[in-house]
PDB file of C-alpha atoms in Angstrom:
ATOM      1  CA  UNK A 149     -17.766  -2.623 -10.353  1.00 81.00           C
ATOM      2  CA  UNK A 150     -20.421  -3.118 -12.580  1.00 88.00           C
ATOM      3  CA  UNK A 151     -19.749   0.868 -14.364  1.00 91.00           C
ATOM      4  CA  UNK A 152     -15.846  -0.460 -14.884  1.00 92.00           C
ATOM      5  CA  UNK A 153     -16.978  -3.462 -16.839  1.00 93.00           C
ATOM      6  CA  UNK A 154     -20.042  -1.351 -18.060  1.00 93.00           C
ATOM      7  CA  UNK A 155     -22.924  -3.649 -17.456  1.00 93.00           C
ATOM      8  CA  UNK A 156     -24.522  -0.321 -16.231  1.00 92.00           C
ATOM      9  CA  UNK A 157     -23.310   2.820 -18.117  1.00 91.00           C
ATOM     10  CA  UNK A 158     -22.886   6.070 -16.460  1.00 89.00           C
ATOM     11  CA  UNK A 159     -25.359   8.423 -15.866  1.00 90.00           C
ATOM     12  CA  UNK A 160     -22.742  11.228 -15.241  1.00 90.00           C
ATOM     13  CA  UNK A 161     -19.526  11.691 -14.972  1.00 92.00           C
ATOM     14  CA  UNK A 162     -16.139   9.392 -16.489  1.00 93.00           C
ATOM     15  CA  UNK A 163     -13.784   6.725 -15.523  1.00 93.00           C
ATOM     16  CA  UNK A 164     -10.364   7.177 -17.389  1.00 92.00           C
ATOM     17  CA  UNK A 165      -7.732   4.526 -17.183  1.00 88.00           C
ATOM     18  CA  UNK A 166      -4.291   5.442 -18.881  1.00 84.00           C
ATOM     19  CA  UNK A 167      -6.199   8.343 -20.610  1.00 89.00           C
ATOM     20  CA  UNK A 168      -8.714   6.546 -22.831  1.00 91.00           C
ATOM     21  CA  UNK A 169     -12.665   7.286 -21.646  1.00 95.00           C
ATOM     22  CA  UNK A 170     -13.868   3.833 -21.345  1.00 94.00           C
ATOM     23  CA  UNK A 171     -17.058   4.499 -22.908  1.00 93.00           C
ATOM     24  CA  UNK A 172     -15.142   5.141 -25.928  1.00 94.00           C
ATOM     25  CA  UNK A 173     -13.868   2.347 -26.498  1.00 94.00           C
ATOM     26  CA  UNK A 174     -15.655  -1.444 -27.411  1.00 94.00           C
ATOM     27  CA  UNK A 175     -17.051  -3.731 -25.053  1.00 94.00           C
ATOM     28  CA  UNK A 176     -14.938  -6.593 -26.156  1.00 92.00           C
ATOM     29  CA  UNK A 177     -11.741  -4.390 -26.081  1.00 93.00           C
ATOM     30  CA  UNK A 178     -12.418  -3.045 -22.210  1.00 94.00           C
ATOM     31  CA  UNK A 179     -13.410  -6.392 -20.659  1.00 92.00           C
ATOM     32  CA  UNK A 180     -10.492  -8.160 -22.799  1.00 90.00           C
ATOM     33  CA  UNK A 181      -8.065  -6.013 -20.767  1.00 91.00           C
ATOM     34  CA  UNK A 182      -9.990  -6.746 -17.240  1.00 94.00           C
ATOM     35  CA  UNK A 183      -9.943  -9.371 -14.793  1.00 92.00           C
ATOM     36  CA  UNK A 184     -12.133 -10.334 -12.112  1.00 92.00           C
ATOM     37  CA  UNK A 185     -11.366 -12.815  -8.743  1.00 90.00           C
ATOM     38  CA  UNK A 186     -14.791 -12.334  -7.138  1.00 88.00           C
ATOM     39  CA  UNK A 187     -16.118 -13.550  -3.701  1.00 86.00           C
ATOM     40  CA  UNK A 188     -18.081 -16.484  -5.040  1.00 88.00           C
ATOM     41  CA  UNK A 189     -15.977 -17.786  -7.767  1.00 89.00           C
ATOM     42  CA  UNK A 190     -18.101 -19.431 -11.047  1.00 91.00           C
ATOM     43  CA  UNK A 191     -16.676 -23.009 -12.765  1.00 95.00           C
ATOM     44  CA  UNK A 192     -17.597 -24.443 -15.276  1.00 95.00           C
ATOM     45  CA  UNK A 193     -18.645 -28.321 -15.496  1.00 97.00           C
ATOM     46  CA  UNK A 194     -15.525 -29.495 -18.087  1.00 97.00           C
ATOM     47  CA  UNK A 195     -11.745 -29.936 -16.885  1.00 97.00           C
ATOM     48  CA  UNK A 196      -9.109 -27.847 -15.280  1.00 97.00           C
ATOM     49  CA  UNK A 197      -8.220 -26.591 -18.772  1.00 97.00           C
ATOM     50  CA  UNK A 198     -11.672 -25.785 -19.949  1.00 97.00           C
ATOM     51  CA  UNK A 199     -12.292 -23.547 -17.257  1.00 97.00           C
ATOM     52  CA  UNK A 200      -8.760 -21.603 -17.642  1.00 97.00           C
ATOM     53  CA  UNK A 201      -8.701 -21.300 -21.141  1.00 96.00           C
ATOM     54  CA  UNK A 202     -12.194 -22.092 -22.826  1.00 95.00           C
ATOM     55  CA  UNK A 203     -11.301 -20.477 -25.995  1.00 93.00           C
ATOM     56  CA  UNK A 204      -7.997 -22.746 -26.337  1.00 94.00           C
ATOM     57  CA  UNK A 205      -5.710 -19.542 -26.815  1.00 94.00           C
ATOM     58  CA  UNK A 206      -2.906 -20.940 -24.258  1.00 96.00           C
ATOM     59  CA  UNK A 207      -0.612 -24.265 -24.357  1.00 95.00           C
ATOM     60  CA  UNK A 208      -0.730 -26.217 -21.778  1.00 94.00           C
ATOM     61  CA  UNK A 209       2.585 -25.062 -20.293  1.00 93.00           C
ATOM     62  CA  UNK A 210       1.041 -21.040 -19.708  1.00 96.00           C
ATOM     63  CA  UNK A 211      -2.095 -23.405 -18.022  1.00 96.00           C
ATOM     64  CA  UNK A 212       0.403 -25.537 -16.075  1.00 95.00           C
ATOM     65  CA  UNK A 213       2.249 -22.236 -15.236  1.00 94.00           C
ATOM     66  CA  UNK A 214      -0.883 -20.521 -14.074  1.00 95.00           C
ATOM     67  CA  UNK A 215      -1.343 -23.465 -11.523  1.00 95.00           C
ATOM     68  CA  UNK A 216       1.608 -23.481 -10.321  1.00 94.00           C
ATOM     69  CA  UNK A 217       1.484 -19.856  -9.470  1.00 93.00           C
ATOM     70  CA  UNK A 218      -1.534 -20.020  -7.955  1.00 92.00           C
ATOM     71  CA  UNK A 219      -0.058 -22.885  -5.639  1.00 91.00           C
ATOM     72  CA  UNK A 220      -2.877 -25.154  -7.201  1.00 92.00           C
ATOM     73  CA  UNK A 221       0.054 -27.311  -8.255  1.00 91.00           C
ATOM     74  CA  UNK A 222       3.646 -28.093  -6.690  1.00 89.00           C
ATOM     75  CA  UNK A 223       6.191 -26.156  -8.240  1.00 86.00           C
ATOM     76  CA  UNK A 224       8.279 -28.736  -9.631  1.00 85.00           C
ATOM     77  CA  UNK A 225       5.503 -30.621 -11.021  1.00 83.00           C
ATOM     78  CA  UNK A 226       5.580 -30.514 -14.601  1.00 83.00           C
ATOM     79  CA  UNK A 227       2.152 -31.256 -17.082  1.00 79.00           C
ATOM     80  CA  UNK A 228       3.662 -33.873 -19.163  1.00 75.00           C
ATOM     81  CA  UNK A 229       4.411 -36.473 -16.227  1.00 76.00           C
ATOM     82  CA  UNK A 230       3.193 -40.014 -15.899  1.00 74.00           C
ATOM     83  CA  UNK A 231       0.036 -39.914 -13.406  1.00 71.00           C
ATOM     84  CA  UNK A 232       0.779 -41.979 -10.428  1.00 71.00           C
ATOM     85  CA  UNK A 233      -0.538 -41.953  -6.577  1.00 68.00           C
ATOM     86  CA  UNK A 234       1.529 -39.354  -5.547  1.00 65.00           C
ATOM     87  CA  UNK A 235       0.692 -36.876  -8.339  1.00 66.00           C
ATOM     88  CA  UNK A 236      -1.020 -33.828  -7.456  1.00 69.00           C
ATOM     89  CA  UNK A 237      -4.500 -33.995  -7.623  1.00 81.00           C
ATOM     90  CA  UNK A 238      -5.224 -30.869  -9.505  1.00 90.00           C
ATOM     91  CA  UNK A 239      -3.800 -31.828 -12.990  1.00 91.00           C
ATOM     92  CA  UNK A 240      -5.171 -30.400 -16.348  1.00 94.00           C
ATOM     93  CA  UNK A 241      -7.621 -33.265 -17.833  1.00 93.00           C
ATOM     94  CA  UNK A 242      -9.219 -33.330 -14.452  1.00 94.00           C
ATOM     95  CA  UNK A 243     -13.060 -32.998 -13.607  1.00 95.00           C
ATOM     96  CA  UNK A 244     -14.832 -30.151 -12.838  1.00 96.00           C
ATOM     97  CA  UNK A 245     -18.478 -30.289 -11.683  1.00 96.00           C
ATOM     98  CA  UNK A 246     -20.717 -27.863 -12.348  1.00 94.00           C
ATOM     99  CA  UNK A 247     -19.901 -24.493  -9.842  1.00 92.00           C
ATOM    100  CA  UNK A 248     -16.687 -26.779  -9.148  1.00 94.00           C
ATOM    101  CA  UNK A 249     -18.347 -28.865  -6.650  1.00 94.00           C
ATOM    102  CA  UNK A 250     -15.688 -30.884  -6.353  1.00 94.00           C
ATOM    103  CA  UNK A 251     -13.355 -28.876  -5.159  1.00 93.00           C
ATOM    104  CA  UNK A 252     -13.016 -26.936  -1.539  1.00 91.00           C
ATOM    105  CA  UNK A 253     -13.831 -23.071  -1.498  1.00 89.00           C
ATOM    106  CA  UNK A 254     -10.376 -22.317  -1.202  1.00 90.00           C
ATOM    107  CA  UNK A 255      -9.150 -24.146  -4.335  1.00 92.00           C
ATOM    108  CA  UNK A 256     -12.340 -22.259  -6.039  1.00 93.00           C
ATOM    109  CA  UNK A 257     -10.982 -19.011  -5.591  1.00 92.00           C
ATOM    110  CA  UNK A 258      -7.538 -20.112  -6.452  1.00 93.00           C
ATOM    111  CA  UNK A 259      -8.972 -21.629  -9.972  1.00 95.00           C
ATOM    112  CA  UNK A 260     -10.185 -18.351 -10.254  1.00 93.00           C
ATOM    113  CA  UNK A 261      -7.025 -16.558  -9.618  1.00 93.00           C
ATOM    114  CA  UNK A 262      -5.097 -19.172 -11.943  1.00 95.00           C
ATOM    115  CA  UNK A 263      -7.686 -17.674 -14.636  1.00 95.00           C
ATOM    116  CA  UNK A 264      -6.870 -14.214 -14.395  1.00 94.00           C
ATOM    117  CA  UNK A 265      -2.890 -15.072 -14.410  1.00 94.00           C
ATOM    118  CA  UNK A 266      -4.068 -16.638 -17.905  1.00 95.00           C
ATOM    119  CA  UNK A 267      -5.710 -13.874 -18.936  1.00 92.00           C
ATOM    120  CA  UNK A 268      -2.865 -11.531 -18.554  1.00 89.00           C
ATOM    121  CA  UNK A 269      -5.323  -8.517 -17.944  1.00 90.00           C
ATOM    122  CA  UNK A 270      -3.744  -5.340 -17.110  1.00 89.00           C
ATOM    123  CA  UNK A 271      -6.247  -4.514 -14.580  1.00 92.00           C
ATOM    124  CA  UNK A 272      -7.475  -7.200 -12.114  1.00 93.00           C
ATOM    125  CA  UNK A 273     -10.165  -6.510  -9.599  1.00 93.00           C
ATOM    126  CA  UNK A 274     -10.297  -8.276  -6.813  1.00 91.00           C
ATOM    127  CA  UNK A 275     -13.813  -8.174  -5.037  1.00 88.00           C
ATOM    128  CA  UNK A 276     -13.434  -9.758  -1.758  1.00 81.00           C
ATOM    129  CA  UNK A 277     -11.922 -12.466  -3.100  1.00 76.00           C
ATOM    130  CA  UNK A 278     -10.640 -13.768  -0.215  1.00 75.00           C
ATOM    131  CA  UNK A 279     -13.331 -12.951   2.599  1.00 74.00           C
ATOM    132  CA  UNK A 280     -14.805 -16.354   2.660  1.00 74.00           C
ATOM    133  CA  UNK A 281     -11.478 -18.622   2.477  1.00 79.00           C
ATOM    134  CA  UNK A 282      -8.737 -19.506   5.120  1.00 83.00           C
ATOM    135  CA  UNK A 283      -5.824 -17.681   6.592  1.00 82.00           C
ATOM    136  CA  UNK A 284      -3.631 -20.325   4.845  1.00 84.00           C
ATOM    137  CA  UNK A 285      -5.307 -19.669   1.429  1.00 84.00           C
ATOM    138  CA  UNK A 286      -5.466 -16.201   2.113  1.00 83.00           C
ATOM    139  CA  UNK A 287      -1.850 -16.043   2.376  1.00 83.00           C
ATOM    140  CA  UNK A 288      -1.076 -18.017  -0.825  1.00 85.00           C
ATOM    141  CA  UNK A 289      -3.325 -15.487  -2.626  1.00 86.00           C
ATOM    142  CA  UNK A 290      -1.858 -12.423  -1.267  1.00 84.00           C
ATOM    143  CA  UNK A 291       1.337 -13.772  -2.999  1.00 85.00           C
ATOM    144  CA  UNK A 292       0.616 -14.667  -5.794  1.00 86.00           C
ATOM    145  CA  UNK A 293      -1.158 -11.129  -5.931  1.00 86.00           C
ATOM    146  CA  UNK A 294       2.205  -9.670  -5.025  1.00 83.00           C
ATOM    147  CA  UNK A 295       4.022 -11.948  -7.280  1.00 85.00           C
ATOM    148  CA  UNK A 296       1.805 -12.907 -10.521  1.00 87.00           C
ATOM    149  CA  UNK A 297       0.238  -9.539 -10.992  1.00 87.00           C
ATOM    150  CA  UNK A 298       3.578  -7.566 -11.604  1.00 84.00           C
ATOM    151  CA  UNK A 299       3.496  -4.358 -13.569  1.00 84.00           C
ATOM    152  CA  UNK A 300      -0.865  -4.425 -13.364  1.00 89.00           C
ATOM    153  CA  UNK A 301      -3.323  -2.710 -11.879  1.00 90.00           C
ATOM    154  CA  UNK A 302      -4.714  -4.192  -9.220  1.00 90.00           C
ATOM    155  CA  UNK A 303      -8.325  -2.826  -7.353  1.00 92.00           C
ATOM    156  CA  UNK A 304      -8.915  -4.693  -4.198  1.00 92.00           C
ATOM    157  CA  UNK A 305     -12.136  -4.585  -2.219  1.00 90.00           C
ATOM    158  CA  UNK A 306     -11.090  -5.379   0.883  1.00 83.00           C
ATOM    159  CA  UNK A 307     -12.517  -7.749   3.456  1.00 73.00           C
ATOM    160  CA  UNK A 308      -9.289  -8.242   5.968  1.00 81.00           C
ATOM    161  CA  UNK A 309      -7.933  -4.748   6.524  1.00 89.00           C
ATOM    162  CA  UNK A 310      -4.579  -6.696   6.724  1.00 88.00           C
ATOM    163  CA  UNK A 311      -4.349  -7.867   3.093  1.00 85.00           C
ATOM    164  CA  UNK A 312      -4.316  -4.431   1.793  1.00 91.00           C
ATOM    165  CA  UNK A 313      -1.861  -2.623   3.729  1.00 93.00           C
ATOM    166  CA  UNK A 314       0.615  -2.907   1.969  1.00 91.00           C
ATOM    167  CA  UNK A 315      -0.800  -1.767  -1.087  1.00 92.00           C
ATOM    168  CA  UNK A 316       0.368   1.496  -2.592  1.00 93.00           C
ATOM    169  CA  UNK A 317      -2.760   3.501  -2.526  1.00 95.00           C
ATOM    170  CA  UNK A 318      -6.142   3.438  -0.007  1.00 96.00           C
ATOM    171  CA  UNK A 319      -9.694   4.600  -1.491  1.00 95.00           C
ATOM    172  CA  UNK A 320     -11.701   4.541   2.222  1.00 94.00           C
ATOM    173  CA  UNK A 321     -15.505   4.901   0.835  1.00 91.00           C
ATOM    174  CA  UNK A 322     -18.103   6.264   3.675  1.00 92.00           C
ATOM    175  CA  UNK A 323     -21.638   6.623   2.839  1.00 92.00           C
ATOM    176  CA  UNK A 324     -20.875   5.847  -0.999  1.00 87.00           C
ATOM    177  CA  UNK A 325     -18.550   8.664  -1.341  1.00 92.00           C
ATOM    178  CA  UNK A 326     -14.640   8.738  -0.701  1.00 94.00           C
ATOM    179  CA  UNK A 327     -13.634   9.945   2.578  1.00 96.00           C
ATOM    180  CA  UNK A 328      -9.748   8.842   2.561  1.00 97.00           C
ATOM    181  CA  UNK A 329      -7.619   8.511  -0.284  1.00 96.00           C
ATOM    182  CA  UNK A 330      -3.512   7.644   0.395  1.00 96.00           C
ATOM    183  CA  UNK A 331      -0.934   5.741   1.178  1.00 96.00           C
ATOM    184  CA  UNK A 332      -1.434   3.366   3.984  1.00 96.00           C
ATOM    185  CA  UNK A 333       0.946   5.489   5.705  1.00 95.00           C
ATOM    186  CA  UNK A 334      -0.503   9.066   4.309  1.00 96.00           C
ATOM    187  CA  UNK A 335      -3.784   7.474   6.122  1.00 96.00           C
ATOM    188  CA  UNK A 336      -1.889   6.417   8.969  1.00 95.00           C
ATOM    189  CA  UNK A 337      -0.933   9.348   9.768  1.00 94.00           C
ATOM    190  CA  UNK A 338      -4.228  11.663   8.815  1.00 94.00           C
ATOM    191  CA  UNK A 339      -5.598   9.858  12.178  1.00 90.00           C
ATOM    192  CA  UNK A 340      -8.721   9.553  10.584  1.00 96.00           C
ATOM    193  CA  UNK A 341     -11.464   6.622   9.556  1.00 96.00           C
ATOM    194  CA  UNK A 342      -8.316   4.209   8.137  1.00 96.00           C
ATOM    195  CA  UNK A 343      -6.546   5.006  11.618  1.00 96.00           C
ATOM    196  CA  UNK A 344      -9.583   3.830  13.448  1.00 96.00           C
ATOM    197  CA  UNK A 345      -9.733   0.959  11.492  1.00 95.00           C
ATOM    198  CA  UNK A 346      -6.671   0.396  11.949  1.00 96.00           C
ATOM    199  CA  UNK A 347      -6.878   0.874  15.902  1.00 96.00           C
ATOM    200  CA  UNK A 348      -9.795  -1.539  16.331  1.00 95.00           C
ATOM    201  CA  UNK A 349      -7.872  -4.208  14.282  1.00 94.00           C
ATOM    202  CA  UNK A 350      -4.805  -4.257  16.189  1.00 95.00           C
ATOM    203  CA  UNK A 351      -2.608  -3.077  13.449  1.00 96.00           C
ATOM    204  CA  UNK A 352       0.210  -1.296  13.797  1.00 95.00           C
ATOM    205  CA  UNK A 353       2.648   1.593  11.975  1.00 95.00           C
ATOM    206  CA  UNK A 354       5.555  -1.159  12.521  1.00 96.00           C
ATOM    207  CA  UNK A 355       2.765  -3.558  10.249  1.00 95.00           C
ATOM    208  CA  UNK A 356       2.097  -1.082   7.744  1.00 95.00           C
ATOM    209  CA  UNK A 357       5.975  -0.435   6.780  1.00 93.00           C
ATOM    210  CA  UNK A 358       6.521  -4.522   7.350  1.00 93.00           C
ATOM    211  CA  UNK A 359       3.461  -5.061   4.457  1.00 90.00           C
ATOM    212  CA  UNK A 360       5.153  -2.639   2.766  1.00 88.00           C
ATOM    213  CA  UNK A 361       8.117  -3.947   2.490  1.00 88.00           C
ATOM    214  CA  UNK A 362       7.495  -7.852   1.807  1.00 82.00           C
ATOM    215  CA  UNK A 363       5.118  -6.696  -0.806  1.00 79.00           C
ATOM    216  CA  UNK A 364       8.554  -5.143  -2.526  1.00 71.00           C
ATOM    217  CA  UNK A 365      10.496  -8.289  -1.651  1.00 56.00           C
ATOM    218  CA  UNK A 366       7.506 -10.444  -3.445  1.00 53.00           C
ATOM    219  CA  UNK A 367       7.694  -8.089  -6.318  1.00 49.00           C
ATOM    220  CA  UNK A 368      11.312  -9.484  -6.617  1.00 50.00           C
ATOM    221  CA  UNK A 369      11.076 -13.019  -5.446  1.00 48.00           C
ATOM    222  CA  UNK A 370       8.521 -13.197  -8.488  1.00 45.00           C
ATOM    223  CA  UNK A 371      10.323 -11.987 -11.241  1.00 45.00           C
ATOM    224  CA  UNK A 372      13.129 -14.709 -10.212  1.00 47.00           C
ATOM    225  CA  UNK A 373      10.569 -17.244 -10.005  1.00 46.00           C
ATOM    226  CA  UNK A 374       9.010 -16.585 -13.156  1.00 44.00           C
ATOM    227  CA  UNK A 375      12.541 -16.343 -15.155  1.00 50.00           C
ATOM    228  CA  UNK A 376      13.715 -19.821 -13.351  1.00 48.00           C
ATOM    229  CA  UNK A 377      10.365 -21.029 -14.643  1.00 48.00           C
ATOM    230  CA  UNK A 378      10.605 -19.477 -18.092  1.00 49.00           C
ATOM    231  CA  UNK A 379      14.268 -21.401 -18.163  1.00 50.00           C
ATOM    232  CA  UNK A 380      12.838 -24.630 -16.879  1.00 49.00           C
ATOM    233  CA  UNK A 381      10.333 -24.829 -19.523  1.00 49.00           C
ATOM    234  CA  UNK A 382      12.571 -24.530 -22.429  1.00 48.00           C
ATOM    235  CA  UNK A 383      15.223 -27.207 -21.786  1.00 41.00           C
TER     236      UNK A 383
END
């Protein structure tokens, strides 16, 4: 992790993403193109926008879009309606202690993952972003994964065995080196350390195809979403 964003540069050796040596290339430029959901997330005291977009690069209908991705927000709620009692109570203008305080853990680490939707990264990293969080929250960041990240490179350090099966390609590190590298199935298969993993969580062949495939049907459910959404915002 810290070698991709190069805080610590290699002592030997390269990491090469679509051909360009990263140490070639400006600090600014890499980290610009590189998003991070981590464990613990970090807020900002300031509002909801402040803390997606402190360099005020975005309108507020990419924030409000964001948010509603991230399931932060319903999805029919708009940013320019009247506040009332009923209106959701993450909204754009609203408070944000220091290390978000004021929010739960779970709507933390989707803040975080409404930030890297902003960002539009190509490569997002995802560093056990959801081992401390709910099932339920779990789930709604698992799609939005599947659905906001489209077209990206996504690096997942995995907590829950489940929320990476369906992913295209396994790295199984043992001892700091890699031991496995596949498809979930490829692995599968191998009957090796991801099998045994596998075994002792209760997950199945029949799972691995079923991930598969709803991570395909996400892909596709998001693109609709996001052109329905594109349409709602300009009438």
């Amino acid at each position: 992790m810290s070698t991709l964003f190069r805080l610590v540069e290699l002592s030997g050796g390269h990491i090469i993403i679509d051909g360009i040596d990263i140490s070639t290339i400006g600090l600014h430029d890499l980290r610009s193109r590189l998003a991070i959901i981590p464990q613990d997330p970090t807020l900002f005291r300031g509002t909801v926008r402040s803390n997606l977009d402190p360099f005020h690069e975005h309108t507020d209908l990419e924030l409000w879009s964001a948010l509603r991705q991230a399931d932060l927000v319903p999805a029919d709620a708009r940013p320019d309606e009247p506040r009332t009692k009923d209106s959701p109570r993450v909204h754009l203008n609203m408070v944000v202690e220091e290390d978000g305080l004021n929010l739960s853990l779970g709507q933390r680490q989707l803040m975080a993952l409404a930030r890297a939707l902003v960002r539009g990264a190509r490569i997002i990293v995802c560093d056990e972003a959801t081992s401390s969080v709910d099932m339920e929250t779990d789930d709604k960041i698992q799609n939005t994964i599947a659905t906001g990240f489209r077209g990206r490179t996504l690096l997942c350090i995995a907590h829950r065995l489940r929320t990476i099966i369906g992913y295209d390609r396994i790295c199984v590190m043992d001892a700091g080196r890699i031991a496995e590298l596949g498809t979930p199935l490829e692995l599968w298969q191998r009957d090796g350390i991801f099998r045994g993993m596998c075994d002792r969580s209760g997950i199945r062949v029949e799972d691995i195809k079923s991930a598969s495939a709803e991570m395909g049907t996400a892909h596709e459910a998001g693109v609709e979403s996001l052109e329905a959404e594109k349409k709602e915002d300009n009438i």
